[in-house]
Amino acid sequence: MFDDDHDDDDFECAYMPALSAALADPSEEPRTVDGWRIERLGLIQGSGDHGTIYDPLGPESGGFPMRPGGTPVYLVSRDDAPGVPVAVLVHPGDTVPVRTEDWGERVMTPSGLAVIHANPSRNWIQPGTGILKRAWATLHARAAGGDSWRLDNLREMLQRASVDPADWAVEPVEGDFANEWLMIPDEDGSGTVLGVMANPDGSNTTECLDAEGNTVAILLTFD
C-alpha cells in the first residue's frame, strides 16, 4: 500500500518541520504534528559500527554510522493513514535534523521490503532472513483475503535469489506488519532488525542536515 497522491517535493516541504519538532522533544509515544504522525519505532542495534539500509533480495544498499547503544528510527505517516508509511528516519546523530540534502540516492527494493540492520555478517541475505520469513507468513494471510500481489512478487524474488521458502511458516504472528512495519531481534540474537513494506519499484535515501549543516540522519522515503 502506497501513497501516490503527492510527489517527493510535497513530502519534503510537508513533513520535515514535523519531524524536526518531534525530534526536538522526543517521546516514546506517537506524536501528531501538523497532520503528520511521527512514531519512534525503537533502536537499531547490532555489533556493526555501521548500519545498513537494503532489500535482502536486492542488489544494493545504503549505510549509516551507528550511535553508541543503538540508533533510533522513526516512522512518518499521515495522521489519517497510519498504515501507509511515507518515510523512515534513521537518526545516528545527536542533533536535530532540520532539512534534507537537495539530492538523494535510489535504493532498489524489488522484494517489496526495506530492511535496516547493524549486523556485520558477510552473508548478504542473512541479516534480513527473519524479516523475510515473517513477511512471507503475513503475505500468505493477506493473499487468503484476496490481496496476493505482494506475495506473488516476493515469491518471484525469492526464486531469483535461489532461496527456497518451502519450510517457512505461512501462519503469521499476530500483529506482524500491522502498520506495514516490524522490528524483531536479528537472526543471531545480537541486535535488532527493522522491516518496512516498500514499493517494489524502489525507494530513496536522502541525508538530513542539522542547523549547522552537519549530516545527522538518513531519510528513507517510499514512493
Coordinates of C-alpha atoms in Angstrom, one line a residue:
M1 CA 0.0 0.0 0.0
F2 CA 1.5 3.3 -1.0
D3 CA 0.5 7.0 -1.0
D4 CA 0.7 8.1 -4.7
D5 CA -1.2 11.4 -4.4
H6 CA 1.8 13.6 -3.7
D7 CA 5.2 14.0 -5.2
D8 CA 8.6 13.9 -3.4
D9 CA 8.9 17.7 -3.1
D10 CA 5.4 17.9 -1.4
F11 CA 6.5 15.3 1.1
E12 CA 9.7 17.2 1.9
C13 CA 8.0 20.5 2.4
A14 CA 5.2 19.0 4.4
Y15 CA 6.7 16.6 6.9
M16 CA 10.3 17.8 7.6
P17 CA 9.2 20.5 10.0
A18 CA 7.0 17.9 11.8
L19 CA 10.0 15.5 12.1
S20 CA 12.2 18.3 13.4
A21 CA 9.6 19.3 16.0
A22 CA 9.1 15.7 17.1
L23 CA 12.9 15.0 17.4
A24 CA 13.5 18.2 19.3
D25 CA 11.2 16.8 22.1
P26 CA 11.4 13.1 21.6
S27 CA 8.7 10.8 23.0
E28 CA 8.2 7.1 23.2
E29 CA 4.6 7.7 22.2
P30 CA 3.5 8.6 18.6
R31 CA 3.1 12.3 18.1
T32 CA 1.0 14.2 15.6
V33 CA 2.4 17.4 14.2
D34 CA 0.5 19.4 11.5
G35 CA -1.3 16.3 10.3
W36 CA 1.8 14.1 10.3
R37 CA 2.2 11.1 12.6
I38 CA 5.7 10.6 13.9
E39 CA 6.3 7.3 15.7
R40 CA 9.5 6.2 17.4
L41 CA 9.9 2.5 16.4
G42 CA 12.8 1.7 18.6
L43 CA 16.6 1.3 18.3
I44 CA 18.6 -0.4 15.6
Q45 CA 21.2 -2.4 17.5
G46 CA 23.9 -4.7 16.4
S47 CA 27.6 -5.4 16.6
G48 CA 28.5 -3.5 13.5
D49 CA 30.0 0.0 13.6
H50 CA 27.7 0.9 10.7
G51 CA 24.1 0.1 9.9
T52 CA 22.7 -1.0 6.6
I53 CA 19.5 0.0 4.6
Y54 CA 18.7 -2.5 1.9
D55 CA 16.5 -5.1 0.4
P56 CA 17.8 -8.6 1.3
L57 CA 16.8 -9.8 -2.2
G58 CA 18.1 -6.6 -3.9
P59 CA 21.4 -5.7 -5.4
E60 CA 22.4 -2.5 -3.4
S61 CA 22.4 -0.9 0.0
G62 CA 22.9 2.4 1.8
G63 CA 24.7 2.8 5.1
F64 CA 24.9 5.0 8.2
P65 CA 27.2 5.2 11.3
M66 CA 25.8 3.6 14.4
R67 CA 25.1 5.6 17.5
P68 CA 26.6 4.0 20.7
G69 CA 23.9 2.0 22.4
G70 CA 21.7 1.9 19.3
T71 CA 20.4 4.2 16.6
P72 CA 16.8 5.5 16.9
V73 CA 14.4 5.1 14.0
Y74 CA 11.1 7.0 13.4
L75 CA 8.2 6.3 11.1
V76 CA 6.4 9.1 9.2
S77 CA 2.8 8.6 8.1
R78 CA -0.2 10.8 7.7
D79 CA -2.3 11.0 10.9
D80 CA -5.3 9.8 9.0
A81 CA -3.5 6.9 7.4
P82 CA -1.1 5.4 9.9
G83 CA -0.9 2.2 7.9
V84 CA 0.6 3.9 4.9
P85 CA 4.3 4.6 5.6
V86 CA 5.6 7.7 3.9
A87 CA 9.2 7.6 5.3
V88 CA 11.6 6.2 7.9
L89 CA 14.1 8.5 9.6
V90 CA 17.3 6.8 10.8
H91 CA 18.9 9.2 13.4
P92 CA 22.5 8.3 14.3
G93 CA 23.4 12.0 15.1
D94 CA 23.0 13.8 18.4
T95 CA 21.4 17.0 17.0
V96 CA 18.0 17.6 15.3
P97 CA 17.7 17.3 11.5
V98 CA 16.1 20.4 10.0
R99 CA 16.4 19.9 6.3
T100 CA 17.5 17.4 3.7
E101 CA 20.2 17.5 1.0
D102 CA 18.9 18.6 -2.4
W103 CA 19.5 15.1 -3.8
G104 CA 19.3 11.5 -2.7
E105 CA 20.1 8.0 -3.9
R106 CA 17.8 5.3 -5.2
V107 CA 17.7 2.0 -3.3
M108 CA 16.2 -0.9 -5.2
T109 CA 13.6 -2.8 -3.1
P110 CA 12.4 -5.5 -5.6
S111 CA 11.1 -7.8 -2.9
G112 CA 8.8 -5.1 -1.6
L113 CA 10.7 -4.9 1.7
A114 CA 13.1 -2.3 3.0
V115 CA 15.3 -3.7 5.9
I116 CA 17.5 -1.8 8.3
H117 CA 20.1 -3.6 10.5
A118 CA 23.5 -3.4 12.0
N119 CA 24.7 -7.0 11.6
P120 CA 28.2 -7.1 10.0
S121 CA 27.5 -10.6 8.5
R122 CA 29.2 -11.1 5.2
N123 CA 26.2 -13.1 4.1
W124 CA 24.1 -10.6 2.1
I125 CA 20.7 -12.1 2.8
Q126 CA 21.2 -13.5 6.3
P127 CA 20.6 -10.3 8.4
G128 CA 17.2 -9.9 6.8
T129 CA 16.1 -13.6 6.8
G130 CA 13.9 -13.2 9.9
I131 CA 12.0 -10.3 8.4
L132 CA 11.6 -12.2 5.1
K133 CA 10.1 -15.2 6.9
R134 CA 7.7 -13.1 8.9
A135 CA 6.7 -11.1 5.8
W136 CA 6.2 -14.4 3.9
A137 CA 3.7 -15.6 6.6
T138 CA 1.9 -12.2 6.7
L139 CA 1.6 -12.0 3.0
H140 CA 0.1 -15.5 2.9
A141 CA -2.6 -14.4 5.2
R142 CA -3.3 -11.3 3.1
A143 CA -3.4 -13.4 -0.1
A144 CA -6.0 -15.6 1.5
G145 CA -8.1 -12.5 1.9
G146 CA -7.7 -11.7 -1.8
D147 CA -4.6 -9.4 -1.7
S148 CA -2.0 -11.5 -3.4
W149 CA 0.2 -9.2 -5.4
R150 CA 2.9 -8.7 -2.7
L151 CA 3.1 -12.4 -2.1
D152 CA 3.4 -13.2 -5.8
N153 CA 6.2 -10.6 -6.1
L154 CA 8.1 -11.9 -3.0
R155 CA 7.9 -15.5 -4.2
E156 CA 9.4 -14.4 -7.6
M157 CA 12.2 -12.5 -5.9
L158 CA 13.0 -15.5 -3.6
Q159 CA 13.2 -17.7 -6.7
R160 CA 15.5 -15.3 -8.4
A161 CA 17.8 -15.3 -5.4
S162 CA 17.7 -19.2 -5.2
V163 CA 16.0 -19.0 -1.7
D164 CA 13.6 -21.9 -1.0
P165 CA 10.9 -20.9 1.4
A166 CA 9.3 -24.4 1.4
D167 CA 9.8 -24.9 5.2
W168 CA 8.9 -21.3 6.2
A169 CA 5.8 -20.8 8.3
V170 CA 2.7 -19.5 6.5
E171 CA 0.7 -18.7 9.6
P172 CA 1.6 -15.1 10.7
V173 CA 2.4 -13.9 14.1
E174 CA -0.5 -11.8 15.4
G175 CA 0.2 -8.1 14.9
D176 CA 3.1 -8.5 12.4
F177 CA 3.2 -5.7 9.9
A178 CA 0.0 -4.2 11.4
N179 CA 1.1 -0.8 10.1
E180 CA 3.4 -2.2 7.4
W181 CA 6.5 -2.4 9.7
L182 CA 8.0 -4.9 12.0
M183 CA 11.0 -4.8 14.3
I184 CA 12.4 -8.1 15.7
P185 CA 15.7 -9.5 17.1
D186 CA 18.1 -10.4 14.4
E187 CA 18.9 -14.0 13.5
D188 CA 21.9 -14.3 15.8
G189 CA 20.3 -12.5 18.7
S190 CA 22.9 -9.8 18.9
G191 CA 20.7 -6.9 17.7
T192 CA 17.5 -5.8 16.1
V193 CA 16.3 -5.5 12.5
L194 CA 13.5 -3.4 11.1
G195 CA 11.4 -4.3 8.0
V196 CA 9.0 -2.0 6.3
M197 CA 6.8 -2.8 3.4
A198 CA 8.1 -0.8 0.4
N199 CA 7.5 -0.2 -3.2
P200 CA 9.0 -2.9 -5.4
D201 CA 9.8 -0.2 -7.9
G202 CA 12.3 1.3 -5.4
S203 CA 12.8 3.7 -2.5
N204 CA 15.1 6.7 -1.9
T205 CA 17.6 7.6 0.8
T206 CA 18.5 11.3 1.5
E207 CA 20.9 12.7 4.0
C208 CA 19.4 15.1 6.6
L209 CA 21.3 18.0 8.0
D210 CA 21.1 19.9 11.3
A211 CA 21.1 23.7 11.6
E212 CA 24.9 23.8 11.3
G213 CA 24.9 21.8 8.1
N214 CA 26.1 18.5 9.6
T215 CA 24.7 15.2 8.3
V216 CA 22.9 13.7 11.3
A217 CA 20.2 11.4 9.8
I218 CA 19.1 9.4 6.8
L219 CA 15.6 9.6 5.4
L220 CA 14.3 6.6 3.6
T221 CA 11.3 7.5 1.5
F222 CA 8.7 5.2 -0.1
D223 CA 7.3 6.4 -3.5

